[in-house]
mmCIF file of N, CA and C in Angstrom:
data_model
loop_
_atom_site.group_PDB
_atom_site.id
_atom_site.type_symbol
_atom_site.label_atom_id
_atom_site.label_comp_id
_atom_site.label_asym_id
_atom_site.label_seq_id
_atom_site.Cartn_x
_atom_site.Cartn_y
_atom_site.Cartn_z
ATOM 1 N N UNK A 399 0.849 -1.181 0.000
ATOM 2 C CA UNK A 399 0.000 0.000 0.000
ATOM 3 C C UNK A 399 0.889 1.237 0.000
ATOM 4 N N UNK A 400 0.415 2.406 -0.744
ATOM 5 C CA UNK A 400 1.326 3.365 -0.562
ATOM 6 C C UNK A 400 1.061 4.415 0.659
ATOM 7 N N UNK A 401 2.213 5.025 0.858
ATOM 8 C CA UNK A 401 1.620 5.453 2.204
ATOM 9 C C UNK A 401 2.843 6.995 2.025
ATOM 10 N N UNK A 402 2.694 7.844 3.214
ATOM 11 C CA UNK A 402 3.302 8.834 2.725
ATOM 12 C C UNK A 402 4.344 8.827 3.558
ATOM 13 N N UNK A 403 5.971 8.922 3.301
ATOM 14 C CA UNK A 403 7.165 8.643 3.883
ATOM 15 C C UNK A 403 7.839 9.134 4.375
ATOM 16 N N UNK A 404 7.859 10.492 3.600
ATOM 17 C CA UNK A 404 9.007 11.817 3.646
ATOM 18 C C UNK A 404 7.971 13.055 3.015
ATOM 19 N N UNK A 405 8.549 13.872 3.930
ATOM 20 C CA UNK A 405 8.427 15.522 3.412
ATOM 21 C C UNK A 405 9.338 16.146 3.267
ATOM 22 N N UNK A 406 9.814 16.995 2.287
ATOM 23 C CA UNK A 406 10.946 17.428 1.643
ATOM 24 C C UNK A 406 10.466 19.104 1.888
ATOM 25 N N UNK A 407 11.123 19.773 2.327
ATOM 26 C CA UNK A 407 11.152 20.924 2.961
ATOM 27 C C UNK A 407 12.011 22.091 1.974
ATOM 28 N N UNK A 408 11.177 22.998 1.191
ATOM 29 C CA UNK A 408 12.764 23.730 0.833
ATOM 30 C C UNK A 408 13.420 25.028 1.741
ATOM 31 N N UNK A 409 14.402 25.032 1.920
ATOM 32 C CA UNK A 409 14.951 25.815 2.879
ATOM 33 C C UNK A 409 15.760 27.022 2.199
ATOM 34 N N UNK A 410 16.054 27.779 2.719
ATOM 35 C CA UNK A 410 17.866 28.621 2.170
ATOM 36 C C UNK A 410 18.844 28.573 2.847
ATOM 37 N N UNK A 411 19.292 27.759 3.864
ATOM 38 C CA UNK A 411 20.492 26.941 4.505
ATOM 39 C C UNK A 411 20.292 25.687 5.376
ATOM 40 N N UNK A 412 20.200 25.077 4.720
ATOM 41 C CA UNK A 412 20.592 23.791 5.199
ATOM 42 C C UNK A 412 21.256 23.570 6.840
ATOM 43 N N UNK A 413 22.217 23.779 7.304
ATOM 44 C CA UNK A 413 22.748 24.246 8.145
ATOM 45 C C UNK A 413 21.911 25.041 9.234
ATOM 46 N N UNK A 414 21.195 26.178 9.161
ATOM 47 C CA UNK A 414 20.327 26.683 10.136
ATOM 48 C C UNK A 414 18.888 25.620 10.590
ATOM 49 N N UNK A 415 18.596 25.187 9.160
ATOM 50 C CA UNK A 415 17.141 24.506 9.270
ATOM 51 C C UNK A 415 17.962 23.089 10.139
ATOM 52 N N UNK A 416 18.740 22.618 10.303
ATOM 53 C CA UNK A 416 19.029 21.696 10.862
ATOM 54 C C UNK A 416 19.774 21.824 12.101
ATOM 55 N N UNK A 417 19.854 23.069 12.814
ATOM 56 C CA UNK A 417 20.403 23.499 14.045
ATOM 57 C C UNK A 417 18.652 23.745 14.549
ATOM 58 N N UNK A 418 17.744 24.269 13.700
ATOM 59 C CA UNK A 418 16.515 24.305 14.334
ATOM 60 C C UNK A 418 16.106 23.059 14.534
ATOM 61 N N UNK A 419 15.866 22.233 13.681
ATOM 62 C CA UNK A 419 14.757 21.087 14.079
ATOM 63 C C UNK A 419 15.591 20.101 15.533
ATOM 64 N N UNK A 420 16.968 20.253 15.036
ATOM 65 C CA UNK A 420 17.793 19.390 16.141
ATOM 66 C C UNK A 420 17.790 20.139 17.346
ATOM 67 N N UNK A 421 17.647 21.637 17.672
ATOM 68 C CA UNK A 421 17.605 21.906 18.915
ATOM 69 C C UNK A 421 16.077 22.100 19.169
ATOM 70 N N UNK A 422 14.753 22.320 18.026
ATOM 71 C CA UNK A 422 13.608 22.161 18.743
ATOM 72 C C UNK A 422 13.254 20.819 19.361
ATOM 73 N N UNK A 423 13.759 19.504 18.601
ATOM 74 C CA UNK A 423 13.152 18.590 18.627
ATOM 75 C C UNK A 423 13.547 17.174 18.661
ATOM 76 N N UNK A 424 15.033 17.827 18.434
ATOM 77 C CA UNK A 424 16.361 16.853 18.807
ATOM 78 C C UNK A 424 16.604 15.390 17.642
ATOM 79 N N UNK A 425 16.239 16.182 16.553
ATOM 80 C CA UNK A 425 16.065 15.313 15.397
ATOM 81 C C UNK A 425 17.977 15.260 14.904
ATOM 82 N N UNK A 426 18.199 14.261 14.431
ATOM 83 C CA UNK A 426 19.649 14.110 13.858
ATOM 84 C C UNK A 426 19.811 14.056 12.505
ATOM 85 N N UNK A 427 20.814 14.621 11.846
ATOM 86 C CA UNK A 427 20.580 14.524 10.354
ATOM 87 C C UNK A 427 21.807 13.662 9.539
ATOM 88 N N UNK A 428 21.242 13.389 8.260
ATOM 89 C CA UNK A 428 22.448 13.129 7.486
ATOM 90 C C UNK A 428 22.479 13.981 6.316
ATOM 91 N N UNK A 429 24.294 14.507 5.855
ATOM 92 C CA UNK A 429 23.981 15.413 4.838
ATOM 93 C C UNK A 429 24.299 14.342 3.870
ATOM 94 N N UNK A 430 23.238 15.113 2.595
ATOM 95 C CA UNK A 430 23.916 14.332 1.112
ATOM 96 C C UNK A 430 24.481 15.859 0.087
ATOM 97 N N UNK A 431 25.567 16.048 0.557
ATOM 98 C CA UNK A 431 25.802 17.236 -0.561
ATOM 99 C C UNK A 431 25.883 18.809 0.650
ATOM 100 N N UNK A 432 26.065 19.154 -0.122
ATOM 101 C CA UNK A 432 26.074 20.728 0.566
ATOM 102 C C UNK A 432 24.964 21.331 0.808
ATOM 103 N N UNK A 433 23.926 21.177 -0.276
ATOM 104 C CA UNK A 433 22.664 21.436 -0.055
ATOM 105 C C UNK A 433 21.636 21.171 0.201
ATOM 106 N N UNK A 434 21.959 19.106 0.672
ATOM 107 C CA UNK A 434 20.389 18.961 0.898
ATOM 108 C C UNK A 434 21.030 17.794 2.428
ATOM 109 N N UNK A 435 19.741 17.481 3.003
ATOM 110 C CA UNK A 435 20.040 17.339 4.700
ATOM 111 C C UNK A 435 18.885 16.638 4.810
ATOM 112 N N UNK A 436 18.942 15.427 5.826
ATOM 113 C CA UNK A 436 17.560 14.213 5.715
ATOM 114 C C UNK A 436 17.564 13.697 7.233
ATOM 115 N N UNK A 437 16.435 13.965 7.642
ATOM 116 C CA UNK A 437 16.639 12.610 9.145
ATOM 117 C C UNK A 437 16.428 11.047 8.867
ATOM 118 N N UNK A 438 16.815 10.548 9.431
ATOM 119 C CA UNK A 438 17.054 8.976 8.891
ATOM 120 C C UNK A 438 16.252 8.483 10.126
ATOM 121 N N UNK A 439 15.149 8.603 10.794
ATOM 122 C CA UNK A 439 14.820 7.768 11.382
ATOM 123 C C UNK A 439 14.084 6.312 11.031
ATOM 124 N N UNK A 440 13.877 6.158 10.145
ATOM 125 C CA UNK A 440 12.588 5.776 9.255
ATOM 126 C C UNK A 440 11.526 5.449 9.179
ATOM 127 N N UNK A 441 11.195 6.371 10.159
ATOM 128 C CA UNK A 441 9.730 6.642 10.081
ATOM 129 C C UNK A 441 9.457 7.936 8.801
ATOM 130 N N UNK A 442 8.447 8.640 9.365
ATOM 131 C CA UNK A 442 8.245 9.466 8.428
ATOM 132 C C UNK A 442 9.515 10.692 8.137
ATOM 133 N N UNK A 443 10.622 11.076 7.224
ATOM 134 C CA UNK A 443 11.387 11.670 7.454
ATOM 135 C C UNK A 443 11.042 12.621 6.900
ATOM 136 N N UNK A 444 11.905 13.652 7.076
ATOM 137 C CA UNK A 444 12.105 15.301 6.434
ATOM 138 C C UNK A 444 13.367 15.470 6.096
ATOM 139 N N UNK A 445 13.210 16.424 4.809
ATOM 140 C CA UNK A 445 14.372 16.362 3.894
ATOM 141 C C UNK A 445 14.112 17.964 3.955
ATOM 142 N N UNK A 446 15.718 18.915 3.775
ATOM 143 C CA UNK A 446 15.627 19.757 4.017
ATOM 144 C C UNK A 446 16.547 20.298 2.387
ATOM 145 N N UNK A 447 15.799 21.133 1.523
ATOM 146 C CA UNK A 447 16.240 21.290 0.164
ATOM 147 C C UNK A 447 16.867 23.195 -0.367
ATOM 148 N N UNK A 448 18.009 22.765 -0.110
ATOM 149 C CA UNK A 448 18.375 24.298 -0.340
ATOM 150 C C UNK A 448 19.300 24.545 -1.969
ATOM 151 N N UNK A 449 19.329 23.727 -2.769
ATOM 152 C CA UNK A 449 19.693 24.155 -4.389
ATOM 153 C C UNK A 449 18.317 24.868 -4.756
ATOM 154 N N UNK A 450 18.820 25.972 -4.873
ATOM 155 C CA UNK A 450 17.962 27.003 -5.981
ATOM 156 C C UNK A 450 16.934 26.262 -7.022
ATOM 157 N N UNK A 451 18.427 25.829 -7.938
ATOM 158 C CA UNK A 451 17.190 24.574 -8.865
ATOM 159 C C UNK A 451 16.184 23.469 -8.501
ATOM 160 N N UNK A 452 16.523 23.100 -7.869
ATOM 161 C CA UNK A 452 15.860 21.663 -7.240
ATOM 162 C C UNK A 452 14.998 22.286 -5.982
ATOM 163 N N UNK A 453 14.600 22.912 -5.593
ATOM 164 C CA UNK A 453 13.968 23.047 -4.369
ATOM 165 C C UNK A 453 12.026 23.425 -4.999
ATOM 166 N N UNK A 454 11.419 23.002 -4.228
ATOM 167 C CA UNK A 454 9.813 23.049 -4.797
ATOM 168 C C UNK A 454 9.468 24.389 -4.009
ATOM 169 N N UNK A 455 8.251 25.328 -4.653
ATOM 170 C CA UNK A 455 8.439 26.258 -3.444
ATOM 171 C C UNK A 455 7.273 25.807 -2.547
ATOM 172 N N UNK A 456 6.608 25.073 -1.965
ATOM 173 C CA UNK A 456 6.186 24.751 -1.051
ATOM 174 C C UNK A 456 6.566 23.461 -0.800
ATOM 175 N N UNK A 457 6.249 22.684 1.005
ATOM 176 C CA UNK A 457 6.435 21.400 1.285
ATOM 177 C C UNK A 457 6.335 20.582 -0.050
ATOM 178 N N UNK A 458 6.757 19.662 -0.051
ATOM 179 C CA UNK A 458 6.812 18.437 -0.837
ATOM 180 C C UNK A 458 6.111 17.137 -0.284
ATOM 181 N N UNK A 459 5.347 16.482 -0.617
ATOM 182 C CA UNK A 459 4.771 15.407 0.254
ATOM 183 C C UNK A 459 5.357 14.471 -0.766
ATOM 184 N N UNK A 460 5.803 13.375 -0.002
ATOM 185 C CA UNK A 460 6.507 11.956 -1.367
ATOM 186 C C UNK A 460 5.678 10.769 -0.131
ATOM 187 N N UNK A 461 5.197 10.178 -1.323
ATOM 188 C CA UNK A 461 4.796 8.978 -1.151
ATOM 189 C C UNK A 461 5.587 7.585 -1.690
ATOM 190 N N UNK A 462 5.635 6.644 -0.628
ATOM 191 C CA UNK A 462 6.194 5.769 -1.073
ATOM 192 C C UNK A 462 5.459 4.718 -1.498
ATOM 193 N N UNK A 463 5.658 4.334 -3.170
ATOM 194 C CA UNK A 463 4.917 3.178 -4.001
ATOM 195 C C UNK A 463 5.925 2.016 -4.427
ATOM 196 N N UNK A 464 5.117 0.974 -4.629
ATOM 197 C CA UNK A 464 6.113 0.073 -5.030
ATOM 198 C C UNK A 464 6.413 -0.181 -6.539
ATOM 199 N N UNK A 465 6.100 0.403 -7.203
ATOM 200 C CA UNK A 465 6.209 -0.040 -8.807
ATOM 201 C C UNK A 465 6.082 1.767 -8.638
ATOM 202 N N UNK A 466 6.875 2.621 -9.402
ATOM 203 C CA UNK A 466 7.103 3.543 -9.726
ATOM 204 C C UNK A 466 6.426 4.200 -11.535
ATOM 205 N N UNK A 467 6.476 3.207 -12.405
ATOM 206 C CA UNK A 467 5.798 3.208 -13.634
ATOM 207 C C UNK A 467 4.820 3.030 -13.274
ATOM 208 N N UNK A 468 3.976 2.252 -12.997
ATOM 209 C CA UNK A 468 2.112 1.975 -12.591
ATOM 210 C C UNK A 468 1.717 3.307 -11.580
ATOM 211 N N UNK A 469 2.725 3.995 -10.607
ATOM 212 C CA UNK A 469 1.973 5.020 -10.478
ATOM 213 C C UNK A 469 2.174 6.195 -11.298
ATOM 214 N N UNK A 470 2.946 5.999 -12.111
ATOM 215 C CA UNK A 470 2.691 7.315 -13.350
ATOM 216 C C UNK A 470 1.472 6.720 -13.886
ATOM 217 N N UNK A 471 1.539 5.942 -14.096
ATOM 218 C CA UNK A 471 0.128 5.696 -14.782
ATOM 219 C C UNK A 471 -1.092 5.967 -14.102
ATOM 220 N N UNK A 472 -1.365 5.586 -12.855
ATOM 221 C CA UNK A 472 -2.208 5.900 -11.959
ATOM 222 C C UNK A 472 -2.801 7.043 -11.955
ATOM 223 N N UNK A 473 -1.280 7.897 -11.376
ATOM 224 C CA UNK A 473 -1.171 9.653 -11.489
ATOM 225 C C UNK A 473 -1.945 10.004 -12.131
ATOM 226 N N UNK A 474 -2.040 10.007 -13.671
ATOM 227 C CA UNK A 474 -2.364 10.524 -14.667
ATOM 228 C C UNK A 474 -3.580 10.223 -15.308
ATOM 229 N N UNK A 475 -4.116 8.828 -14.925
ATOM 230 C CA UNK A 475 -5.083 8.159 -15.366
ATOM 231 C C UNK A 475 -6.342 8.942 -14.010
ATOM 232 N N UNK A 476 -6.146 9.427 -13.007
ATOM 233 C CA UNK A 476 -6.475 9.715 -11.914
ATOM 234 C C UNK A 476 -6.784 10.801 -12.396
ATOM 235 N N UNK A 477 -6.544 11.977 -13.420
ATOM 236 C CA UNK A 477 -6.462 13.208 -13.816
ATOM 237 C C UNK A 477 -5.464 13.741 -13.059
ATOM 238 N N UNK A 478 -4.339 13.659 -12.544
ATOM 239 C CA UNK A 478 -2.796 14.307 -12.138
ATOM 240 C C UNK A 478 -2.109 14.580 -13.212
ATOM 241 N N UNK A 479 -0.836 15.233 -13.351
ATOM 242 C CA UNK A 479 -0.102 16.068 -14.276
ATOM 243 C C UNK A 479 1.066 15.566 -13.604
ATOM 244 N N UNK A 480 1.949 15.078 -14.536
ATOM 245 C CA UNK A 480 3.604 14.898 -14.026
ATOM 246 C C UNK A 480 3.868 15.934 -14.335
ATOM 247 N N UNK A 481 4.541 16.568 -13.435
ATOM 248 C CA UNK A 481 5.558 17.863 -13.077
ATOM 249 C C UNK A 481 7.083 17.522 -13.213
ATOM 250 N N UNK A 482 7.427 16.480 -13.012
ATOM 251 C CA UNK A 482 9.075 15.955 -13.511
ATOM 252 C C UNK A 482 9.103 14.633 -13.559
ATOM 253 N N UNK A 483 9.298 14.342 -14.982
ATOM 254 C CA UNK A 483 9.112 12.836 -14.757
ATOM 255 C C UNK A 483 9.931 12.145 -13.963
ATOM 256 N N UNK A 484 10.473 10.946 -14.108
ATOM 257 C CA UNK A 484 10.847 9.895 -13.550
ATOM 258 C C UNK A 484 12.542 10.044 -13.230
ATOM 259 N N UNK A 485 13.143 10.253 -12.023
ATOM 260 C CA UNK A 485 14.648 10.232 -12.000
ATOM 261 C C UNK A 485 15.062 9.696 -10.902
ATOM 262 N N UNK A 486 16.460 9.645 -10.822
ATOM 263 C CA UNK A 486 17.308 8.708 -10.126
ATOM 264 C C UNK A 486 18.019 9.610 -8.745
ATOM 265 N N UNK A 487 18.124 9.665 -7.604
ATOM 266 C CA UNK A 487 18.976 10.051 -7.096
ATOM 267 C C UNK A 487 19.398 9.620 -5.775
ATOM 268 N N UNK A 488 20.039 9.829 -5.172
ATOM 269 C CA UNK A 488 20.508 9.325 -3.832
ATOM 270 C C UNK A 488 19.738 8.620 -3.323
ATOM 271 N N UNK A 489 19.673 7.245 -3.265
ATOM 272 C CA UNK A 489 18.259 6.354 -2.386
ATOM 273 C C UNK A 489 17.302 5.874 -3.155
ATOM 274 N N UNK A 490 17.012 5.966 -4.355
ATOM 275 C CA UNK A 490 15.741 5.767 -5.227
ATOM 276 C C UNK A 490 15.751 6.801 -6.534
ATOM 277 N N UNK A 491 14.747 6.138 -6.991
ATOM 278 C CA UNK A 491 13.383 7.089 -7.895
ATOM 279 C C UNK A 491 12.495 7.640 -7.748
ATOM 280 N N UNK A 492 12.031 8.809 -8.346
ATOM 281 C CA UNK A 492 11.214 9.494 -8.104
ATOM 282 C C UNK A 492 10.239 10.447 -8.983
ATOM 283 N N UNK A 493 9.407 10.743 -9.036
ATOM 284 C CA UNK A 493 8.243 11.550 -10.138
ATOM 285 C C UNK A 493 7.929 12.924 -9.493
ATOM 286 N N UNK A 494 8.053 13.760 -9.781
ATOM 287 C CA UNK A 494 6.900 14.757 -9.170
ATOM 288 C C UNK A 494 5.697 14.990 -10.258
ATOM 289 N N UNK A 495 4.099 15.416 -9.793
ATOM 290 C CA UNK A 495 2.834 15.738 -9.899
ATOM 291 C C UNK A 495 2.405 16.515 -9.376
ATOM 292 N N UNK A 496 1.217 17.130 -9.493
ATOM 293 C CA UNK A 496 0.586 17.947 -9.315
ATOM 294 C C UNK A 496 -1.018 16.993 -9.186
ATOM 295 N N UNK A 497 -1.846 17.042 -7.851
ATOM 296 C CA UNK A 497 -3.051 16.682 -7.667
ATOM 297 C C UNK A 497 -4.470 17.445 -8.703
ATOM 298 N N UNK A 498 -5.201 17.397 -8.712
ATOM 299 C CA UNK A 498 -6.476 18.291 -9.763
ATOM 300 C C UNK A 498 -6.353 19.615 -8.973
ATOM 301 N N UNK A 499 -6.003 19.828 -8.143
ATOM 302 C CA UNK A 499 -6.446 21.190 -6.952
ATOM 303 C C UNK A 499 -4.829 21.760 -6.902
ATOM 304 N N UNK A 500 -3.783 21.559 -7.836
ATOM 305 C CA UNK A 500 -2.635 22.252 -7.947
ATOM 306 C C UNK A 500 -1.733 21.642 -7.350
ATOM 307 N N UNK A 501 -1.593 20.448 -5.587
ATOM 308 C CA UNK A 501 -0.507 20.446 -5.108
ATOM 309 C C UNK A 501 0.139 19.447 -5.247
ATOM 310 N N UNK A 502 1.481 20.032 -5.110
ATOM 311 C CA UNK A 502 2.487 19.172 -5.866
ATOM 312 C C UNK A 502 3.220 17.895 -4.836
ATOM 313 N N UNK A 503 3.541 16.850 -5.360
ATOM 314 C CA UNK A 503 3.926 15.587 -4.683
ATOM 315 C C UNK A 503 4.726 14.972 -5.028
ATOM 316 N N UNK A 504 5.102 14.045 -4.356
ATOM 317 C CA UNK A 504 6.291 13.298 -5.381
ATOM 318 C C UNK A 504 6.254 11.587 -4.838
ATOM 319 N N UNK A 505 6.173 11.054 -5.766
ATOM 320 C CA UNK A 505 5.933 9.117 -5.693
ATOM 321 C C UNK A 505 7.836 8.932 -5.932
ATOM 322 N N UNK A 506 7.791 7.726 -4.829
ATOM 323 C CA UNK A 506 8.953 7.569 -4.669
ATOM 324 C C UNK A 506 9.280 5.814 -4.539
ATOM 325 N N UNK A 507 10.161 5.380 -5.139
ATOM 326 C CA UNK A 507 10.684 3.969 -4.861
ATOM 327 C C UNK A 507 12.095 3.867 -4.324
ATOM 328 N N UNK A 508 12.408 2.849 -3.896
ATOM 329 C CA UNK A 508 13.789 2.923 -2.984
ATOM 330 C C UNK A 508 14.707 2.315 -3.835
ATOM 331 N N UNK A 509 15.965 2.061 -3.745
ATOM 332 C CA UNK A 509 17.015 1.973 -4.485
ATOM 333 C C UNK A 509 17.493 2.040 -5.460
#
């Protein structure tokens, strides 16, 4: 079943947003890169996104599916809009969309 995994946060330092959440809430992070920062608990995590290019301007909700092609299809067959198709990066694959009501998401598979 898909369920929702991670929220991807965009920030403008990496570094501050992760002195906040760790001293509000005592969350620990791992960096991947200079600009982006993840808690690894694995439960539901937060990803903290500070490249200019790559950052969404609101939260990001990613859901985790198990077949990554069938939910493009889903997506779309559902009336959703891929917003970036299908790519590879640190940990998985991933899609971003847009729901009928504008907000944007992202379906995600692991490795």
């Amino acid at each position: 079943m898909a369920r929702l995994n991670y929220l991807e946060l965009p920030v403008a330092d990496t570094t501050r947003a992760k002195a906040f959440y760790g001293a509000a809430f005592g969350w620990a992070f791992a960096d991947y890169g200079p600009t982006y920062a993840a808690t690894t608990s694995g439960d539901t995590d937060i990803g903290f996104q500070a490249d200019p290019g790559e950052k969404t301007a609101a939260a990001l909700p990613v859901i985790a599916v198990e077949d990554l092609e069938a939910a493009v299809a889903a997506v779309t067959s559902a009336g959703g809009r891929v917003t970036r198709p299908i790519f590879a990066f640190p940990g998985g694959r991933r899609f971003h969309f847009t729901d009928p009501d504008g907000h944007e998401l992202a379906a995600v598979t692991a490795g």
